[in-house]
């Protein structure tokens, strides 16, 4: 397995693994912000979700008349990427289709994951190119987890949406997206993070959460997030766990009671042959 890559700016130090092109560490002035994957709670850190977000019913996904086995959140997070380029402040990892990927996702593709630091900002971008001869349906999402509170911060956490909104809440039923829309837990864009919020799994906001938010604590740094081409948002932790996931997606779990067809999943991307879709999020440590 390839060695992890280290990049840095004057404020941030970042480590990225070749497995899943997954962010492993995000340190601000030597204080760790990123969850470190304690398996007692959850062994992930910041996986990339491709070619689906969440579950397919019975782990089965259909492309036209063919049905394939598809694990939760897809295969990218457990697949080794190739390092394509690296310098002091950025790195680029690439995943291309293979015999193994085509066994569950029958398309030729290229997925490039780019991590870049500038000052107190980390940007993670993914560019997905359809190398096939037919339209390619897929979902994509980011799943970074942050220490709660991160080193250098203290007290309870809150999330504030930059658009000041109160987006409707969706919940999972048997791991699939329910059709009901529930009252928003946000009030004028503000949500205090408490363990009871997650007793029924993740908070999912299929639309209306906007393209930016801030994670704050009673004292210490604030983390400001921006999202590009990621219309869906989830916020998740295991109940009582010392981490919080801020998950911007383009696509969600399959609809409860819905079709097994990939093209019918909510917010599926349909990419024409030769086209590239870009998705990105950034986090800036403030204060």
Short mmCIF file of C-alpha atoms in Angstrom, two decimals:
data_model
loop_
_atom_site.label_atom_id
_atom_site.label_comp_id
_atom_site.label_asym_id
_atom_site.label_seq_id
_atom_site.Cartn_x
_atom_site.Cartn_y
_atom_site.Cartn_z
CA UNK A 1 0.00 0.00 0.00
CA UNK A 2 1.26 3.48 -0.85
CA UNK A 3 2.49 5.74 1.92
CA UNK A 4 0.20 8.56 3.08
CA UNK A 5 0.80 12.01 1.63
CA UNK A 6 1.44 15.04 3.83
CA UNK A 7 0.66 18.56 2.68
CA UNK A 8 0.66 21.79 4.66
CA UNK A 9 0.28 25.55 4.77
CA UNK A 10 1.42 28.01 7.41
CA UNK A 11 -1.70 27.11 9.46
CA UNK A 12 -2.79 23.60 8.47
CA UNK A 13 -1.15 20.19 8.27
CA UNK A 14 -3.04 17.51 6.30
CA UNK A 15 -2.53 13.78 5.74
CA UNK A 16 -4.25 11.83 2.97
CA UNK A 17 -4.21 8.04 2.58
CA UNK A 18 -4.08 6.17 -0.72
CA UNK A 19 -6.84 3.84 0.49
CA UNK A 20 -10.02 5.62 -0.54
CA UNK A 21 -8.04 8.87 -1.02
CA UNK A 22 -9.32 9.49 2.50
CA UNK A 23 -8.38 12.46 4.64
CA UNK A 24 -6.60 11.10 7.74
CA UNK A 25 -5.60 14.18 9.68
CA UNK A 26 -6.40 17.89 9.70
CA UNK A 27 -4.34 19.82 12.19
CA UNK A 28 -4.62 23.52 12.92
CA UNK A 29 -1.43 24.81 14.53
CA UNK A 30 -0.81 21.21 15.68
CA UNK A 31 -4.33 20.78 17.15
CA UNK A 32 -6.23 17.85 15.58
CA UNK A 33 -9.62 18.78 14.14
CA UNK A 34 -10.47 15.54 12.35
CA UNK A 35 -11.96 12.48 14.05
CA UNK A 36 -9.28 9.79 14.27
CA UNK A 37 -11.43 6.72 13.64
CA UNK A 38 -11.68 5.12 17.08
CA UNK A 39 -13.42 1.81 16.25
CA UNK A 40 -15.19 1.86 19.62
CA UNK A 41 -17.45 4.46 17.98
CA UNK A 42 -16.84 4.56 14.23
CA UNK A 43 -13.67 3.64 12.34
CA UNK A 44 -14.14 6.08 9.47
CA UNK A 45 -12.58 9.52 9.21
CA UNK A 46 -13.62 11.17 5.95
CA UNK A 47 -14.63 8.55 3.35
CA UNK A 48 -15.64 9.32 -0.23
CA UNK A 49 -19.04 7.88 -1.12
CA UNK A 50 -19.20 6.57 -4.71
CA UNK A 51 -21.06 5.40 -6.77
CA UNK A 52 -23.89 5.55 -4.23
CA UNK A 53 -24.63 7.40 -1.02
CA UNK A 54 -26.15 5.24 1.70
CA UNK A 55 -27.87 1.93 1.14
CA UNK A 56 -29.40 0.12 -1.79
CA UNK A 57 -32.24 -2.17 -0.74
CA UNK A 58 -30.79 -5.62 -0.03
CA UNK A 59 -27.48 -4.21 -1.33
CA UNK A 60 -28.79 -4.68 -4.89
CA UNK A 61 -28.63 -2.01 -7.55
CA UNK A 62 -30.00 -2.21 -11.09
CA UNK A 63 -28.62 -0.61 -14.23
CA UNK A 64 -31.28 -1.09 -16.90
CA UNK A 65 -31.88 -4.86 -16.96
CA UNK A 66 -28.81 -5.93 -14.98
CA UNK A 67 -28.66 -6.23 -11.18
CA UNK A 68 -25.42 -5.92 -9.20
CA UNK A 69 -24.33 -6.19 -5.58
CA UNK A 70 -23.51 -2.73 -4.21
CA UNK A 71 -22.26 -2.21 -0.63
CA UNK A 72 -23.38 0.69 1.53
CA UNK A 73 -21.79 3.97 0.37
CA UNK A 74 -20.26 2.22 -2.65
CA UNK A 75 -16.75 0.89 -3.18
CA UNK A 76 -14.48 3.93 -3.49
CA UNK A 77 -13.83 4.21 0.24
CA UNK A 78 -12.35 0.72 0.33
CA UNK A 79 -10.38 0.89 -2.93
CA UNK A 80 -6.74 1.88 -3.38
CA UNK A 81 -6.20 5.06 -5.39
CA UNK A 82 -3.11 5.93 -7.41
CA UNK A 83 -1.12 9.05 -6.53
CA UNK A 84 -1.08 11.19 -9.69
CA UNK A 85 0.60 14.36 -8.39
CA UNK A 86 1.74 16.00 -5.16
CA UNK A 87 3.56 19.09 -3.98
CA UNK A 88 3.88 20.90 -0.67
CA UNK A 89 0.28 22.17 -0.59
CA UNK A 90 -1.77 19.78 -2.74
CA UNK A 91 -2.14 16.19 -3.88
CA UNK A 92 -4.20 14.39 -6.48
CA UNK A 93 -5.26 10.74 -6.27
CA UNK A 94 -7.01 8.88 -9.09
CA UNK A 95 -9.27 5.84 -9.24
CA UNK A 96 -10.12 4.24 -12.58
CA UNK A 97 -12.50 1.41 -13.35
CA UNK A 98 -11.16 -2.11 -13.11
CA UNK A 99 -12.40 -5.66 -13.26
CA UNK A 100 -13.32 -5.37 -9.59
CA UNK A 101 -15.30 -2.13 -9.96
CA UNK A 102 -17.09 -3.29 -13.11
CA UNK A 103 -18.35 -6.32 -11.21
CA UNK A 104 -20.70 -3.99 -9.31
CA UNK A 105 -20.68 -0.77 -11.38
CA UNK A 106 -20.59 -1.58 -15.10
CA UNK A 107 -19.08 1.66 -16.40
CA UNK A 108 -15.70 3.02 -17.44
CA UNK A 109 -14.90 6.05 -15.29
CA UNK A 110 -12.19 8.13 -13.69
CA UNK A 111 -12.48 9.66 -10.23
CA UNK A 112 -9.85 12.21 -9.21
CA UNK A 113 -9.66 13.39 -5.58
CA UNK A 114 -7.75 16.63 -5.01
CA UNK A 115 -6.77 17.96 -1.57
CA UNK A 116 -5.39 21.49 -1.34
CA UNK A 117 -4.48 23.75 1.58
CA UNK A 118 -4.16 27.52 1.54
CA UNK A 119 -3.80 29.42 4.79
CA UNK A 120 -6.39 28.09 7.23
CA UNK A 121 -8.52 26.50 4.48
CA UNK A 122 -8.62 22.91 3.26
CA UNK A 123 -10.45 22.23 -0.01
CA UNK A 124 -11.30 18.72 -1.13
CA UNK A 125 -12.57 18.40 -4.69
CA UNK A 126 -13.62 15.34 -6.65
CA UNK A 127 -13.85 15.24 -10.44
CA UNK A 128 -15.72 12.29 -11.93
CA UNK A 129 -15.42 11.63 -15.67
CA UNK A 130 -17.59 9.27 -17.68
CA UNK A 131 -15.20 7.22 -19.85
CA UNK A 132 -18.01 4.97 -21.04
CA UNK A 133 -20.03 5.09 -24.26
CA UNK A 134 -23.39 5.57 -22.53
CA UNK A 135 -24.78 7.89 -19.87
CA UNK A 136 -23.51 7.01 -16.39
CA UNK A 137 -25.82 7.32 -13.36
CA UNK A 138 -24.26 7.65 -9.91
CA UNK A 139 -24.42 9.37 -6.57
CA UNK A 140 -21.54 11.01 -4.75
CA UNK A 141 -20.93 12.33 -1.25
CA UNK A 142 -18.34 13.47 1.27
CA UNK A 143 -18.44 12.12 4.84
CA UNK A 144 -15.88 13.98 7.00
CA UNK A 145 -16.06 13.66 10.79
CA UNK A 146 -14.74 16.21 13.27
CA UNK A 147 -13.72 15.88 16.89
CA UNK A 148 -16.43 17.11 19.23
CA UNK A 149 -15.05 19.40 20.40
CA UNK A 150 -11.80 19.61 18.41
CA UNK A 151 -8.53 20.31 20.15
CA UNK A 152 -8.41 23.96 21.15
CA UNK A 153 -12.20 24.24 21.53
CA UNK A 154 -14.53 23.47 24.43
CA UNK A 155 -18.19 23.36 25.30
CA UNK A 156 -21.29 22.34 23.39
CA UNK A 157 -21.52 22.51 19.60
CA UNK A 158 -23.94 24.26 17.28
CA UNK A 159 -24.44 24.37 13.51
CA UNK A 160 -25.51 27.59 11.81
CA UNK A 161 -26.66 27.62 8.19
CA UNK A 162 -25.40 30.63 6.25
CA UNK A 163 -28.76 31.00 4.50
CA UNK A 164 -30.58 31.28 7.84
CA UNK A 165 -33.01 28.61 6.72
CA UNK A 166 -35.11 25.91 8.36
CA UNK A 167 -34.89 23.04 5.85
CA UNK A 168 -37.32 20.14 6.14
CA UNK A 169 -35.97 17.02 7.80
CA UNK A 170 -35.99 13.53 6.28
CA UNK A 171 -35.30 10.31 8.15
CA UNK A 172 -34.13 6.85 7.18
CA UNK A 173 -36.48 3.86 7.39
CA UNK A 174 -34.62 0.55 7.44
CA UNK A 175 -31.65 2.46 6.06
CA UNK A 176 -33.61 3.90 3.12
CA UNK A 177 -34.87 7.45 2.69
CA UNK A 178 -38.40 7.98 3.94
CA UNK A 179 -40.82 10.03 1.87
CA UNK A 180 -42.15 12.09 4.81
CA UNK A 181 -40.77 15.55 5.44
CA UNK A 182 -40.69 16.50 9.09
CA UNK A 183 -40.44 19.90 10.79
CA UNK A 184 -36.96 21.34 10.70
CA UNK A 185 -34.81 21.13 13.85
CA UNK A 186 -33.22 24.43 12.73
CA UNK A 187 -34.59 27.74 13.99
CA UNK A 188 -33.53 30.72 11.88
CA UNK A 189 -30.59 28.66 10.68
CA UNK A 190 -29.41 27.61 14.14
CA UNK A 191 -29.21 24.10 15.61
CA UNK A 192 -27.72 23.12 18.97
CA UNK A 193 -26.10 19.68 18.72
CA UNK A 194 -27.43 17.30 21.38
CA UNK A 195 -27.23 13.47 21.49
CA UNK A 196 -31.01 12.99 21.28
CA UNK A 197 -31.04 14.40 17.74
CA UNK A 198 -29.44 11.20 16.47
CA UNK A 199 -31.54 8.57 18.23
CA UNK A 200 -33.23 7.89 14.87
CA UNK A 201 -29.94 7.98 12.90
CA UNK A 202 -28.73 10.88 10.75
CA UNK A 203 -30.42 14.21 10.22
CA UNK A 204 -30.93 14.43 6.46
CA UNK A 205 -31.86 17.62 4.65
CA UNK A 206 -32.57 16.72 1.03
CA UNK A 207 -32.78 20.36 -0.03
CA UNK A 208 -32.76 23.90 1.32
CA UNK A 209 -29.74 23.72 3.64
CA UNK A 210 -27.75 25.99 1.33
CA UNK A 211 -24.10 25.94 0.32
CA UNK A 212 -22.39 27.04 3.54
CA UNK A 213 -22.56 26.52 7.30
CA UNK A 214 -20.51 27.07 10.45
CA UNK A 215 -19.76 24.64 13.28
CA UNK A 216 -19.18 26.55 16.53
CA UNK A 217 -18.30 25.76 20.14
CA UNK A 218 -18.60 27.76 23.33
CA UNK A 219 -14.90 28.61 23.11
CA UNK A 220 -12.16 28.05 20.55
CA UNK A 221 -12.04 27.97 16.76
CA UNK A 222 -15.10 27.96 14.52
CA UNK A 223 -15.16 25.77 11.42
CA UNK A 224 -16.75 27.36 8.36
CA UNK A 225 -17.79 25.04 5.52
CA UNK A 226 -18.68 25.76 1.90
CA UNK A 227 -20.12 23.29 -0.63
CA UNK A 228 -20.04 23.13 -4.43
CA UNK A 229 -22.57 21.09 -6.45
CA UNK A 230 -23.73 19.30 -3.30
CA UNK A 231 -27.46 20.00 -2.82
CA UNK A 232 -28.10 17.49 -0.01
CA UNK A 233 -26.81 17.66 3.56
CA UNK A 234 -26.62 15.12 6.38
CA UNK A 235 -25.44 15.65 9.94
CA UNK A 236 -24.62 12.51 11.91
CA UNK A 237 -22.98 11.03 14.95
CA UNK A 238 -23.40 7.84 16.88
CA UNK A 239 -25.46 8.84 19.89
CA UNK A 240 -23.12 10.37 22.46
CA UNK A 241 -19.99 9.91 20.34
CA UNK A 242 -17.23 12.55 20.51
CA UNK A 243 -17.47 13.38 16.80
CA UNK A 244 -19.83 15.06 14.35
CA UNK A 245 -20.09 14.33 10.63
CA UNK A 246 -20.89 17.18 8.25
CA UNK A 247 -21.88 15.35 5.05
CA UNK A 248 -22.61 17.22 1.81
CA UNK A 249 -23.98 14.92 -0.92
CA UNK A 250 -25.29 14.80 -4.45
CA UNK A 251 -27.56 11.80 -4.01
CA UNK A 252 -29.02 10.01 -1.01
CA UNK A 253 -29.89 6.50 0.12
CA UNK A 254 -32.44 4.76 -2.04
CA UNK A 255 -36.07 5.71 -1.47
CA UNK A 256 -37.98 3.49 0.96
CA UNK A 257 -40.30 1.40 -1.21
CA UNK A 258 -38.62 2.72 -4.36
CA UNK A 259 -37.06 1.15 -7.42
CA UNK A 260 -33.72 -0.67 -7.42
CA UNK A 261 -32.75 1.25 -10.56
CA UNK A 262 -29.74 3.54 -10.03
CA UNK A 263 -31.30 6.13 -12.32
CA UNK A 264 -34.38 6.30 -10.07
CA UNK A 265 -32.52 7.02 -6.81
CA UNK A 266 -33.09 10.50 -5.38
CA UNK A 267 -30.80 13.22 -6.80
CA UNK A 268 -28.89 10.80 -9.02
CA UNK A 269 -26.35 12.39 -11.36
CA UNK A 270 -26.65 11.32 -15.02
CA UNK A 271 -23.32 12.07 -16.72
CA UNK A 272 -23.02 11.96 -20.51
CA UNK A 273 -20.09 10.16 -22.17
CA UNK A 274 -16.91 12.23 -21.99
CA UNK A 275 -18.35 14.72 -19.49
CA UNK A 276 -16.90 15.53 -16.06
CA UNK A 277 -18.78 16.48 -12.90
CA UNK A 278 -17.04 18.36 -10.07
CA UNK A 279 -17.99 18.30 -6.39
CA UNK A 280 -16.12 20.12 -3.63
CA UNK A 281 -16.23 21.18 -0.01
CA UNK A 282 -13.91 23.38 2.00
CA UNK A 283 -13.40 24.04 5.67
CA UNK A 284 -11.78 27.15 7.14
CA UNK A 285 -10.71 27.39 10.75
CA UNK A 286 -11.71 30.80 12.09
CA UNK A 287 -10.70 32.45 15.35
#
